[in-house]
CSV table of C-alpha atoms in Angstrom, one decimal:
chain,number,residue,atom,x,y,z
A,1215,UNK,CA,-44.6,59.9,-0.6
A,1216,UNK,CA,-42.5,59.4,-3.2
A,1217,UNK,CA,-41.7,60.9,-6.3
A,1218,UNK,CA,-41.5,59.3,-9.8
A,1219,UNK,CA,-37.5,59.6,-10.4
A,1220,UNK,CA,-36.8,61.1,-13.3
A,1221,UNK,CA,-36.1,58.9,-16.6
A,1222,UNK,CA,-32.0,58.8,-17.1
A,1223,UNK,CA,-30.9,60.7,-19.7
A,1224,UNK,CA,-30.2,58.0,-22.6
A,1225,UNK,CA,-26.3,58.2,-23.3
A,1226,UNK,CA,-25.9,56.9,-19.0
A,1227,UNK,CA,-28.3,54.3,-20.3
A,1228,UNK,CA,-25.9,53.0,-22.9
A,1229,UNK,CA,-23.2,53.2,-20.4
A,1230,UNK,CA,-25.0,51.3,-18.5
A,1231,UNK,CA,-25.6,48.4,-21.4
A,1232,UNK,CA,-22.3,49.3,-22.2
A,1233,UNK,CA,-20.9,48.2,-18.7
A,1234,UNK,CA,-22.7,44.8,-19.0
A,1235,UNK,CA,-22.4,43.7,-22.2
A,1236,UNK,CA,-18.7,43.6,-21.5
A,1237,UNK,CA,-18.6,41.9,-18.5
A,1238,UNK,CA,-20.8,38.9,-20.0
A,1239,UNK,CA,-18.3,35.6,-21.1
A,1240,UNK,CA,-19.4,36.1,-24.8
A,1241,UNK,CA,-20.3,38.3,-27.6
A,1242,UNK,CA,-24.0,38.9,-27.4
A,1243,UNK,CA,-23.3,39.8,-30.8
A,1244,UNK,CA,-22.9,36.3,-32.2
A,1245,UNK,CA,-26.1,35.4,-29.5
A,1246,UNK,CA,-29.5,35.4,-30.3
A,1247,UNK,CA,-29.5,31.8,-30.3
A,1248,UNK,CA,-27.0,31.2,-31.8
A,1249,UNK,CA,-23.8,29.0,-30.3
A,1250,UNK,CA,-21.1,31.3,-28.8
A,1251,UNK,CA,-18.4,30.4,-30.9
A,1252,UNK,CA,-15.7,31.0,-27.9
A,1253,UNK,CA,-17.1,27.7,-26.7
A,1254,UNK,CA,-17.0,25.6,-29.9
A,1255,UNK,CA,-13.5,24.8,-29.6
A,1256,UNK,CA,-13.4,23.2,-25.6
A,1257,UNK,CA,-17.0,21.9,-26.4
A,1258,UNK,CA,-15.5,19.6,-29.9
A,1259,UNK,CA,-12.4,18.5,-27.4
A,1260,UNK,CA,-14.8,17.5,-24.7
A,1261,UNK,CA,-17.1,16.2,-27.1
A,1262,UNK,CA,-14.3,13.8,-29.1
A,1263,UNK,CA,-12.6,13.1,-25.7
A,1264,UNK,CA,-15.9,11.5,-25.1
A,1265,UNK,CA,-16.5,9.9,-28.6
A,1266,UNK,CA,-13.4,8.4,-28.1
A,1267,UNK,CA,-14.2,6.6,-24.6
A,1268,UNK,CA,-17.4,5.4,-26.2
A,1269,UNK,CA,-15.4,4.2,-28.9
A,1270,UNK,CA,-12.3,2.5,-26.7
A,1271,UNK,CA,-15.4,0.7,-24.1
A,1272,UNK,CA,-17.7,-0.9,-27.8
A,1273,UNK,CA,-13.8,-2.2,-28.6
A,1274,UNK,CA,-13.1,-3.3,-25.5
A,1275,UNK,CA,-13.5,-7.0,-25.7
A,1276,UNK,CA,-13.7,-6.9,-21.8
A,1277,UNK,CA,-16.6,-4.3,-22.0
A,1278,UNK,CA,-19.4,-7.0,-20.2
A,1279,UNK,CA,-17.2,-7.7,-17.3
A,1280,UNK,CA,-19.6,-5.6,-14.3
A,1281,UNK,CA,-18.3,-2.6,-12.0
A,1282,UNK,CA,-19.0,0.5,-11.2
A,1283,UNK,CA,-20.0,2.7,-14.6
A,1284,UNK,CA,-17.8,5.3,-13.8
A,1285,UNK,CA,-14.9,3.1,-13.0
A,1286,UNK,CA,-15.9,2.1,-17.2
A,1287,UNK,CA,-14.0,5.1,-18.3
A,1288,UNK,CA,-12.3,6.6,-15.7
A,1289,UNK,CA,-10.0,5.7,-12.5
A,1290,UNK,CA,-11.6,8.5,-10.9
A,1291,UNK,CA,-13.8,6.2,-9.4
A,1292,UNK,CA,-11.1,3.8,-8.0
A,1293,UNK,CA,-8.6,7.2,-6.6
A,1294,UNK,CA,-12.0,8.6,-5.1
A,1295,UNK,CA,-12.8,4.8,-3.2
A,1296,UNK,CA,-9.2,4.9,-2.2
A,1297,UNK,CA,-9.3,8.9,-0.9
A,1298,UNK,CA,-12.3,8.2,1.4
A,1299,UNK,CA,-10.7,5.6,2.8
A,1300,UNK,CA,-13.6,3.3,1.7
A,1301,UNK,CA,-12.2,0.6,-0.9
A,1302,UNK,CA,-11.2,-2.1,0.4
A,1303,UNK,CA,-14.4,-2.8,1.7
A,1304,UNK,CA,-16.4,-1.9,-1.4
A,1305,UNK,CA,-14.6,-4.1,-3.5
A,1306,UNK,CA,-15.3,-7.3,-1.0
A,1307,UNK,CA,-19.2,-5.4,-1.6
A,1308,UNK,CA,-18.7,-5.4,-5.1
A,1309,UNK,CA,-17.5,-9.5,-5.7
A,1310,UNK,CA,-20.6,-10.0,-3.5
A,1311,UNK,CA,-22.9,-8.1,-5.9
A,1312,UNK,CA,-20.9,-9.1,-9.5
A,1313,UNK,CA,-18.7,-12.1,-8.6
A,1314,UNK,CA,-15.8,-13.0,-9.2
A,1315,UNK,CA,-14.8,-10.7,-12.2
A,1316,UNK,CA,-15.4,-7.0,-11.5
A,1317,UNK,CA,-13.9,-4.1,-13.3
A,1318,UNK,CA,-12.0,-0.6,-10.6
A,1319,UNK,CA,-11.3,0.8,-13.2
A,1320,UNK,CA,-10.7,1.1,-17.2
A,1321,UNK,CA,-7.6,-1.0,-17.5
A,1322,UNK,CA,-8.2,-2.7,-13.9
A,1323,UNK,CA,-10.3,-6.0,-12.4
A,1324,UNK,CA,-10.0,-7.8,-9.2
A,1325,UNK,CA,-10.6,-11.5,-8.9
A,1326,UNK,CA,-12.0,-13.9,-6.8
A,1327,UNK,CA,-10.4,-16.9,-6.9
A,1328,UNK,CA,-8.1,-18.6,-4.7
A,1329,UNK,CA,-7.3,-20.8,-8.2
A,1330,UNK,CA,-6.0,-17.6,-9.7
A,1331,UNK,CA,-3.4,-17.1,-6.4
A,1332,UNK,CA,-1.0,-19.5,-8.3
A,1333,UNK,CA,-1.7,-17.6,-11.7
A,1334,UNK,CA,-1.1,-13.9,-11.4
A,1335,UNK,CA,1.6,-14.2,-8.0
A,1336,UNK,CA,2.8,-17.8,-8.5
A,1337,UNK,CA,6.6,-18.1,-9.0
A,1338,UNK,CA,7.7,-18.2,-12.0
A,1339,UNK,CA,4.9,-16.2,-13.5
A,1340,UNK,CA,5.3,-14.1,-16.3
A,1341,UNK,CA,2.6,-11.3,-14.4
A,1342,UNK,CA,5.1,-8.0,-13.4
A,1343,UNK,CA,4.1,-5.5,-11.0
A,1344,UNK,CA,1.6,-2.7,-12.1
A,1345,UNK,CA,2.4,0.7,-12.7
A,1346,UNK,CA,0.9,1.4,-9.5
A,1347,UNK,CA,3.8,0.7,-7.8
A,1348,UNK,CA,6.0,3.5,-9.3
A,1349,UNK,CA,4.7,5.9,-6.7
A,1350,UNK,CA,6.3,3.5,-4.2
A,1351,UNK,CA,9.9,3.7,-5.3
A,1352,UNK,CA,12.3,6.1,-4.5
A,1353,UNK,CA,11.7,9.5,-4.2
A,1354,UNK,CA,14.9,10.5,-6.1
A,1355,UNK,CA,18.0,9.3,-6.7
A,1356,UNK,CA,19.3,7.8,-3.6
A,1357,UNK,CA,22.9,7.8,-4.8
A,1358,UNK,CA,22.4,6.7,-7.9
A,1359,UNK,CA,19.9,3.6,-6.9
A,1360,UNK,CA,16.3,4.6,-8.5
A,1361,UNK,CA,14.7,1.1,-7.5
A,1362,UNK,CA,13.3,-0.6,-4.3
A,1363,UNK,CA,12.9,-4.1,-3.8
A,1364,UNK,CA,9.1,-3.6,-3.3
A,1365,UNK,CA,8.9,-1.2,-6.1
A,1366,UNK,CA,11.1,-2.6,-8.7
A,1367,UNK,CA,8.9,-4.0,-11.8
A,1368,UNK,CA,11.7,-5.3,-13.5
A,1369,UNK,CA,11.4,-9.3,-12.4
A,1370,UNK,CA,14.6,-9.9,-14.0
A,1371,UNK,CA,16.8,-7.1,-11.3
A,1372,UNK,CA,14.0,-7.4,-8.4
A,1373,UNK,CA,15.0,-11.4,-8.4
A,1374,UNK,CA,18.9,-10.6,-9.0
A,1375,UNK,CA,18.5,-7.5,-5.8
A,1376,UNK,CA,16.4,-10.1,-3.8
A,1377,UNK,CA,19.4,-12.7,-3.7
A,1378,UNK,CA,21.8,-10.1,-2.6
A,1379,UNK,CA,20.6,-9.5,0.6
A,1380,UNK,CA,18.2,-12.5,1.3
A,1381,UNK,CA,20.6,-14.0,4.3
A,1382,UNK,CA,19.7,-11.4,6.2
A,1383,UNK,CA,15.9,-12.7,6.4
A,1384,UNK,CA,16.8,-16.1,6.7
A,1385,UNK,CA,14.6,-17.4,10.1
A,1386,UNK,CA,17.8,-17.5,12.3
A,1387,UNK,CA,18.9,-14.4,11.2
A,1388,UNK,CA,15.6,-13.2,12.5
A,1389,UNK,CA,16.2,-15.0,15.9
A,1390,UNK,CA,19.0,-13.4,16.4
A,1391,UNK,CA,18.1,-10.0,16.0
A,1392,UNK,CA,15.4,-10.7,18.6
A,1393,UNK,CA,17.6,-9.0,21.4
A,1394,UNK,CA,18.1,-5.7,20.1
A,1395,UNK,CA,14.8,-4.9,20.0
A,1396,UNK,CA,14.1,-5.5,24.6
A,1397,UNK,CA,15.2,-2.2,25.0
A,1398,UNK,CA,12.2,-1.1,23.0
A,1399,UNK,CA,9.9,-3.4,24.5
A,1400,UNK,CA,10.9,-2.6,27.8
A,1401,UNK,CA,10.3,1.2,27.0
A,1402,UNK,CA,6.7,0.6,25.4
A,1403,UNK,CA,5.5,-1.3,28.6
A,1404,UNK,CA,6.5,1.8,31.1
A,1405,UNK,CA,5.2,4.3,28.5
A,1406,UNK,CA,2.0,2.2,29.0
A,1407,UNK,CA,2.8,1.3,33.0
A,1408,UNK,CA,3.1,5.1,33.3
A,1409,UNK,CA,-0.7,6.0,31.2
A,1410,UNK,CA,-2.1,2.8,33.8
A,1411,UNK,CA,-1.3,4.2,36.8
A,1412,UNK,CA,-2.1,8.0,36.3
A,1413,UNK,CA,-5.3,7.1,34.5
A,1414,UNK,CA,-4.2,10.2,31.9
A,1415,UNK,CA,-6.2,8.9,28.7
A,1416,UNK,CA,-4.4,8.0,25.9
A,1417,UNK,CA,-3.8,6.9,21.7
A,1418,UNK,CA,-3.4,3.4,21.8
A,1419,UNK,CA,-3.1,3.2,18.1
A,1420,UNK,CA,-0.6,6.0,17.7
A,1421,UNK,CA,1.2,4.7,20.3
A,1422,UNK,CA,1.0,1.0,18.4
A,1423,UNK,CA,2.8,3.5,15.6
A,1424,UNK,CA,5.5,4.4,17.3
A,1425,UNK,CA,6.5,1.0,19.0
A,1426,UNK,CA,6.1,-0.6,15.5
A,1427,UNK,CA,8.3,2.2,13.7
A,1428,UNK,CA,10.8,2.1,16.4
A,1429,UNK,CA,11.2,-1.5,16.2
A,1430,UNK,CA,11.8,-2.0,12.8
A,1431,UNK,CA,14.2,0.5,13.5
A,1432,UNK,CA,15.5,-0.7,15.7
A,1433,UNK,CA,16.2,-4.0,13.6
A,1434,UNK,CA,17.0,-2.3,10.6
A,1435,UNK,CA,19.3,0.7,11.7
A,1436,UNK,CA,20.2,0.4,15.3
A,1437,UNK,CA,19.6,3.0,18.1
A,1438,UNK,CA,16.0,4.0,17.0
A,1439,UNK,CA,14.6,5.8,20.2
A,1440,UNK,CA,11.0,5.6,21.4
A,1441,UNK,CA,8.9,8.3,20.1
A,1442,UNK,CA,10.4,9.3,17.4
A,1443,UNK,CA,7.8,12.4,17.3
A,1444,UNK,CA,5.1,11.2,15.2
A,1445,UNK,CA,4.4,14.2,13.1
A,1446,UNK,CA,7.8,12.4,12.0
A,1447,UNK,CA,5.9,9.3,10.5
A,1448,UNK,CA,2.7,10.5,9.7
A,1449,UNK,CA,4.9,13.2,6.7
A,1450,UNK,CA,6.6,9.6,5.6
A,1451,UNK,CA,3.7,8.0,5.0
A,1452,UNK,CA,1.8,11.2,3.9
A,1453,UNK,CA,4.8,12.2,2.2
A,1454,UNK,CA,4.4,8.6,-0.2
A,1455,UNK,CA,0.4,8.4,-0.2
A,1456,UNK,CA,0.6,11.7,-1.7
A,1457,UNK,CA,2.5,10.5,-4.6
A,1458,UNK,CA,-0.1,7.7,-5.1
A,1459,UNK,CA,-2.9,10.1,-5.5
A,1460,UNK,CA,-1.2,12.7,-7.5
A,1461,UNK,CA,0.1,9.8,-9.6
A,1462,UNK,CA,-3.8,9.0,-10.0
A,1463,UNK,CA,-4.6,12.8,-10.7
A,1464,UNK,CA,-2.0,13.1,-13.3
A,1465,UNK,CA,-3.1,9.8,-15.1
A,1466,UNK,CA,-6.7,10.8,-14.8
A,1467,UNK,CA,-6.1,13.9,-16.2
A,1468,UNK,CA,-3.1,13.0,-19.3
A,1469,UNK,CA,-3.4,9.7,-19.7
A,1470,UNK,CA,-6.0,8.5,-22.0
A,1471,UNK,CA,-4.5,5.1,-22.0
B,1440,UNK,CA,1.0,14.2,-25.6
B,1441,UNK,CA,-0.3,10.6,-27.3
B,1442,UNK,CA,2.7,10.5,-29.6
B,1443,UNK,CA,5.1,10.8,-26.9
B,1444,UNK,CA,3.5,8.3,-25.4
B,1445,UNK,CA,3.4,5.9,-28.1
B,1446,UNK,CA,6.6,6.8,-29.1
B,1447,UNK,CA,7.5,5.9,-25.5
B,1448,UNK,CA,5.7,3.0,-25.3
B,1449,UNK,CA,7.8,1.2,-28.3
B,1450,UNK,CA,10.7,2.9,-27.5
B,1451,UNK,CA,11.3,1.7,-23.9
B,1452,UNK,CA,9.0,-1.1,-22.6
B,1453,UNK,CA,8.6,1.2,-19.2
B,1454,UNK,CA,8.9,4.5,-21.1
B,1455,UNK,CA,5.1,5.0,-20.4
B,1456,UNK,CA,5.5,4.9,-16.5
B,1457,UNK,CA,8.3,6.9,-16.9
B,1458,UNK,CA,6.6,9.3,-18.2
B,1459,UNK,CA,4.1,9.2,-14.9
B,1460,UNK,CA,6.9,8.7,-12.3
B,1461,UNK,CA,8.7,11.4,-12.8
B,1462,UNK,CA,6.3,14.6,-12.4
B,1463,UNK,CA,5.3,12.5,-9.6
B,1464,UNK,CA,9.4,12.2,-7.9
B,1465,UNK,CA,9.3,16.0,-8.4
B,1466,UNK,CA,6.5,16.8,-6.7
B,1467,UNK,CA,7.5,14.2,-3.5
B,1468,UNK,CA,10.7,16.3,-3.5
B,1469,UNK,CA,9.4,19.5,-3.3
B,1470,UNK,CA,6.4,18.3,-1.0
B,1471,UNK,CA,9.1,16.9,1.0
B,1472,UNK,CA,11.8,20.2,0.5
B,1473,UNK,CA,8.6,22.1,2.0
B,1474,UNK,CA,7.4,20.0,4.6
B,1475,UNK,CA,7.3,21.3,8.1
B,1476,UNK,CA,9.8,19.4,9.8
B,1477,UNK,CA,12.7,18.1,8.6
B,1478,UNK,CA,10.4,15.5,6.7
B,1479,UNK,CA,9.4,11.9,7.0
B,1480,UNK,CA,11.4,9.9,4.0
B,1481,UNK,CA,14.0,12.9,4.1
B,1482,UNK,CA,14.8,12.4,8.0
B,1483,UNK,CA,14.5,8.9,7.9
B,1484,UNK,CA,17.3,9.1,5.5
B,1485,UNK,CA,19.4,10.8,7.0
B,1486,UNK,CA,19.4,8.7,9.9
B,1487,UNK,CA,20.4,5.7,7.6
B,1488,UNK,CA,23.2,7.6,5.9
B,1489,UNK,CA,24.2,8.8,9.1
B,1490,UNK,CA,24.3,5.0,11.1
B,1491,UNK,CA,26.0,3.3,7.7
B,1492,UNK,CA,28.6,5.8,7.5
B,1493,UNK,CA,29.5,5.0,12.2
B,1494,UNK,CA,28.5,1.2,10.3
B,1495,UNK,CA,31.3,1.7,8.0
B,1496,UNK,CA,34.0,3.3,11.3
B,1497,UNK,CA,33.5,1.3,13.6
B,1498,UNK,CA,32.9,-2.5,11.4
B,1499,UNK,CA,31.5,-3.9,14.4
B,1500,UNK,CA,30.6,-7.6,13.5
B,1501,UNK,CA,29.6,-7.8,17.0
B,1502,UNK,CA,25.7,-6.9,16.1
B,1503,UNK,CA,24.1,-8.8,14.2
B,1504,UNK,CA,21.2,-6.3,13.0
B,1505,UNK,CA,20.5,-5.7,9.4
B,1506,UNK,CA,22.2,-2.7,8.7
B,1507,UNK,CA,25.5,-5.0,10.6
B,1508,UNK,CA,25.1,-7.7,7.6
B,1509,UNK,CA,24.3,-5.9,4.6
B,1510,UNK,CA,27.4,-3.9,5.3
B,1511,UNK,CA,29.2,-7.0,5.9
B,1512,UNK,CA,28.7,-8.5,2.1
B,1513,UNK,CA,28.8,-4.6,1.3
B,1514,UNK,CA,32.2,-4.4,2.6
B,1515,UNK,CA,33.4,-6.9,1.8
B,1516,UNK,CA,32.6,-7.1,-1.8
B,1517,UNK,CA,31.9,-3.1,-3.1
B,1518,UNK,CA,30.6,-4.0,-6.3
B,1519,UNK,CA,27.8,-6.4,-4.9
B,1520,UNK,CA,25.9,-4.6,-2.4
B,1521,UNK,CA,26.5,-1.1,-3.3
B,1522,UNK,CA,26.5,1.6,-0.3
B,1523,UNK,CA,23.5,3.4,-2.0
B,1524,UNK,CA,21.9,-0.1,-2.3
B,1525,UNK,CA,22.3,-0.9,1.4
B,1526,UNK,CA,20.5,2.3,1.7
B,1527,UNK,CA,17.7,2.5,-0.2
B,1528,UNK,CA,17.1,-1.6,1.3
B,1529,UNK,CA,17.1,0.1,4.9
B,1530,UNK,CA,15.1,2.6,3.6
B,1531,UNK,CA,12.4,-0.1,2.1
B,1532,UNK,CA,12.0,-1.4,5.4
B,1533,UNK,CA,11.7,1.1,7.5
B,1534,UNK,CA,8.7,2.7,5.6
B,1535,UNK,CA,7.0,-1.1,4.4
B,1536,UNK,CA,8.3,-3.0,7.5
B,1537,UNK,CA,6.4,-0.2,10.5
B,1538,UNK,CA,3.1,1.0,8.8
B,1539,UNK,CA,2.1,-2.5,8.3
B,1540,UNK,CA,3.9,-3.9,12.2
B,1541,UNK,CA,1.0,-0.8,13.4
B,1542,UNK,CA,-2.0,-2.1,11.4
B,1543,UNK,CA,-1.6,-5.3,13.3
B,1544,UNK,CA,-1.0,-5.0,16.1
B,1545,UNK,CA,-4.1,-2.6,16.3
B,1546,UNK,CA,-6.2,-5.2,14.9
B,1547,UNK,CA,-5.1,-7.8,17.2
B,1548,UNK,CA,-5.7,-5.7,20.0
B,1549,UNK,CA,-8.8,-4.6,18.5
B,1550,UNK,CA,-10.2,-7.4,18.0
B,1551,UNK,CA,-9.2,-9.3,21.3
B,1552,UNK,CA,-11.2,-6.4,23.5
B,1553,UNK,CA,-14.0,-6.6,21.0
B,1554,UNK,CA,-14.7,-10.4,22.3
B,1555,UNK,CA,-13.8,-10.6,26.2
B,1556,UNK,CA,-14.0,-14.3,25.7
B,1557,UNK,CA,-11.5,-15.0,23.3
B,1558,UNK,CA,-9.2,-12.3,25.5
B,1559,UNK,CA,-10.2,-14.6,28.3
B,1560,UNK,CA,-8.9,-17.5,25.9
B,1561,UNK,CA,-5.8,-16.3,25.4
B,1562,UNK,CA,-4.9,-14.6,29.0
B,1563,UNK,CA,-5.8,-18.7,29.9
B,1564,UNK,CA,-3.1,-19.9,27.9
B,1565,UNK,CA,0.0,-17.2,28.8
B,1566,UNK,CA,-1.4,-18.4,33.3
B,1567,UNK,CA,-0.7,-22.0,31.8
B,1568,UNK,CA,2.9,-21.2,30.1
B,1569,UNK,CA,4.0,-19.0,32.6
B,1570,UNK,CA,2.8,-21.8,35.3
B,1571,UNK,CA,5.0,-24.3,33.3
B,1572,UNK,CA,7.7,-21.6,33.0
B,1573,UNK,CA,7.5,-22.0,29.2
B,1574,UNK,CA,6.9,-18.5,28.6
B,1575,UNK,CA,10.2,-16.1,30.6
B,1576,UNK,CA,10.0,-12.2,30.4
B,1577,UNK,CA,10.6,-10.5,27.8
B,1578,UNK,CA,8.6,-13.7,25.7
B,1579,UNK,CA,10.9,-15.3,22.8
B,1580,UNK,CA,9.9,-16.4,19.5
B,1581,UNK,CA,11.0,-20.1,20.2
B,1582,UNK,CA,8.7,-19.8,23.2
B,1583,UNK,CA,5.2,-18.2,20.9
B,1584,UNK,CA,5.1,-20.3,18.6
B,1585,UNK,CA,4.3,-22.8,20.8
B,1586,UNK,CA,0.9,-21.0,21.8
B,1587,UNK,CA,-1.5,-22.6,19.6
B,1588,UNK,CA,-4.4,-19.8,20.6
B,1589,UNK,CA,-1.7,-17.1,20.7
B,1590,UNK,CA,-0.6,-18.2,16.8
B,1591,UNK,CA,-4.7,-18.3,16.1
B,1592,UNK,CA,-6.2,-15.3,17.8
B,1593,UNK,CA,-2.7,-13.2,15.1
B,1594,UNK,CA,-3.7,-15.2,12.2
B,1595,UNK,CA,-7.3,-14.2,12.5
B,1596,UNK,CA,-6.7,-10.6,13.4
B,1597,UNK,CA,-4.5,-10.8,9.9
B,1598,UNK,CA,-7.2,-12.5,8.2
B,1599,UNK,CA,-9.9,-9.7,9.2
B,1600,UNK,CA,-7.8,-7.0,8.6
B,1601,UNK,CA,-4.8,-7.3,6.6
B,1602,UNK,CA,-2.4,-4.5,5.9
B,1603,UNK,CA,-2.8,-4.0,2.2
B,1604,UNK,CA,-6.1,-2.9,1.2
B,1605,UNK,CA,-5.5,-2.4,-2.7
B,1606,UNK,CA,-5.4,-4.9,-5.5
B,1607,UNK,CA,-1.7,-5.5,-5.9
B,1608,UNK,CA,-1.8,-5.8,-9.4
B,1609,UNK,CA,0.2,-7.1,-12.2
B,1610,UNK,CA,0.1,-6.9,-16.0
B,1611,UNK,CA,-1.5,-9.7,-17.9
B,1612,UNK,CA,1.9,-10.8,-20.0
B,1613,UNK,CA,1.9,-11.1,-24.0
B,1614,UNK,CA,-0.4,-13.8,-25.5
B,1615,UNK,CA,-2.7,-12.8,-22.6
B,1616,UNK,CA,-3.9,-15.4,-19.3
B,1617,UNK,CA,-7.3,-16.9,-19.0
B,1618,UNK,CA,-7.4,-16.0,-15.3
B,1619,UNK,CA,-10.8,-17.6,-13.5
B,1620,UNK,CA,-13.0,-19.1,-16.4
B,1621,UNK,CA,-12.2,-15.9,-18.0
B,1622,UNK,CA,-9.6,-15.0,-21.0
B,1623,UNK,CA,-7.7,-11.0,-20.1
B,1624,UNK,CA,-5.7,-9.9,-23.6
B,1625,UNK,CA,-2.0,-8.8,-22.7
B,1626,UNK,CA,-1.7,-5.4,-20.9
B,1627,UNK,CA,-4.8,-5.6,-18.5
B,1628,UNK,CA,-3.9,-5.3,-15.3
B,1629,UNK,CA,-5.5,-7.9,-12.8
B,1630,UNK,CA,-4.9,-9.2,-8.6
B,1631,UNK,CA,-6.3,-9.7,-5.8
B,1632,UNK,CA,-7.2,-7.8,-2.5
B,1633,UNK,CA,-6.8,-8.8,0.8
B,1634,UNK,CA,-9.3,-8.4,1.6
B,1635,UNK,CA,-12.0,-9.6,-1.2
B,1636,UNK,CA,-9.8,-13.3,-0.7
B,1637,UNK,CA,-10.3,-13.0,3.2
B,1638,UNK,CA,-13.6,-12.1,3.2
B,1639,UNK,CA,-15.1,-15.1,0.8
B,1640,UNK,CA,-17.5,-17.0,2.6
B,1641,UNK,CA,-17.4,-20.1,0.0
B,1642,UNK,CA,-13.4,-21.0,2.2
B,1643,UNK,CA,-14.2,-19.0,5.3
B,1644,UNK,CA,-17.7,-19.9,5.6
B,1645,UNK,CA,-20.8,-17.7,6.9
B,1646,UNK,CA,-19.0,-16.3,9.7
B,1647,UNK,CA,-16.4,-14.7,7.9
B,1648,UNK,CA,-16.9,-11.1,9.3
B,1649,UNK,CA,-16.7,-12.7,12.5
B,1650,UNK,CA,-13.4,-12.8,15.0
B,1651,UNK,CA,-13.0,-16.8,15.6
B,1652,UNK,CA,-9.3,-17.5,15.9
B,1653,UNK,CA,-10.3,-21.5,16.7
B,1654,UNK,CA,-11.2,-21.1,13.1
B,1655,UNK,CA,-7.7,-21.9,12.9
B,1656,UNK,CA,-7.5,-25.2,15.2
B,1657,UNK,CA,-8.1,-27.9,13.0
B,1658,UNK,CA,-7.2,-30.4,11.6
B,1659,UNK,CA,-4.7,-30.3,8.8
B,1660,UNK,CA,-6.4,-30.5,6.0
B,1661,UNK,CA,-8.9,-28.4,6.7
B,1662,UNK,CA,-6.2,-26.1,7.5
B,1663,UNK,CA,-4.6,-26.2,4.6
B,1664,UNK,CA,-7.8,-25.6,2.8
B,1665,UNK,CA,-8.4,-22.2,4.8
B,1666,UNK,CA,-4.3,-21.1,4.4
B,1667,UNK,CA,-4.8,-21.5,0.5
B,1668,UNK,CA,-6.7,-18.0,0.5
B,1669,UNK,CA,-5.1,-16.5,3.6
B,1670,UNK,CA,-2.2,-13.9,1.5
B,1671,UNK,CA,-1.5,-11.3,4.5
B,1672,UNK,CA,1.5,-13.0,5.3
B,1673,UNK,CA,3.3,-15.1,2.8
B,1674,UNK,CA,5.9,-16.7,4.8
B,1675,UNK,CA,6.8,-19.4,7.8
B,1676,UNK,CA,6.2,-16.6,9.9
B,1677,UNK,CA,2.7,-17.9,11.2
B,1678,UNK,CA,2.9,-21.4,11.6
B,1679,UNK,CA,0.2,-23.8,11.9
B,1680,UNK,CA,-1.0,-25.3,14.6
B,1681,UNK,CA,0.7,-28.4,16.0
B,1682,UNK,CA,-2.1,-30.6,16.2
């Protein structure tokens, strides 16, 4: 049988209360049902931000174009779908559901119409590449060159740079490079033979990646060796991927169009 | 930030995107520096640079690979194609060319092995060509373009699993544009996803999701109709069947 514990002295109670209030995120004296002042600013900013999104949405002449609701307000939807690796199938579903034009981000629309290929990508079109391509550009200035043919958004400069190297991509030139990959091919088949005869299991997907990497490397700068460490390829691709992810995050948070 | 943004938009047409690209570029560089191996692009870049230098020394024109061709142009008129540009073109080609090729190779093998009847059909074509001596080892490009079933298999795999999976965005030019019956004001980003195009049932029929190389072995008119919405390769490397 335990005795009732003696009532704690009043002073220690006061201390405990003081300690508790110190831990509260806002000043309890302002409490009593009224709104904590410290939260006023962030809430106002959030409200203003939302009001602005709503205002922009209502003024958008294309607001009736269907698509996922989240994509109306932010690129986050697009980012998540791409990050989870299911955007391409989701994109097909969206078109099956909504028809030839769907929204995938506040300012971006996916089209499913063969006749529009010419308008958007055709020869002499005035449509320039979207800012998405900037993240695929050279990671930094390599000897003063800041653009690559893939990521260049300036059509005139792109055409000029393309012209400079076009000869190397003529069919006759490509056929001439054919013999340089024979050794890579032989080496690849030897590896496959080895796996086949030893019964060792292996990841064909990875090996095709090594093979393709070596073939392109051999055609481009020669003397590439098979099974360039996989880490190298993966980190290259991850580098590019990260740039895109960072870019989307950056734009989602920072830029309100 | 808003002011800076509008300011940039006014002063330079690409201003706003420079602003976005710059921090990413910095972060990417940082990332590359702290990665475990002599990281990706940096390592490929170092190798490319080494090869350019050795090419400069040897002036080895016997070889006809891309680097030799570019260096030939560069050495003839350095101002036309600078060394930095040679470097950038090579690097772009390795990054853009290798992963897409690997994806396509995987798709071809995946679909073939999932459907043994198609695999058998391809094997039959190969044996037949081997018997008539029309196929050497390793096979050459000229021989392979004369193998309709092989070409159809490649084309069908690229249709079902194209190497790009995003909407290839383009900015609507000043004045706007009407696309698919809808007016888009300037500045909107529009584009077509290769996956969406290739899954279109109006073009490819109810069995658009099925791996059926035979769909490409058809009349010229039908081939042209299908090919109009085939976006994986925009060059001559995949030939129409010779029927």
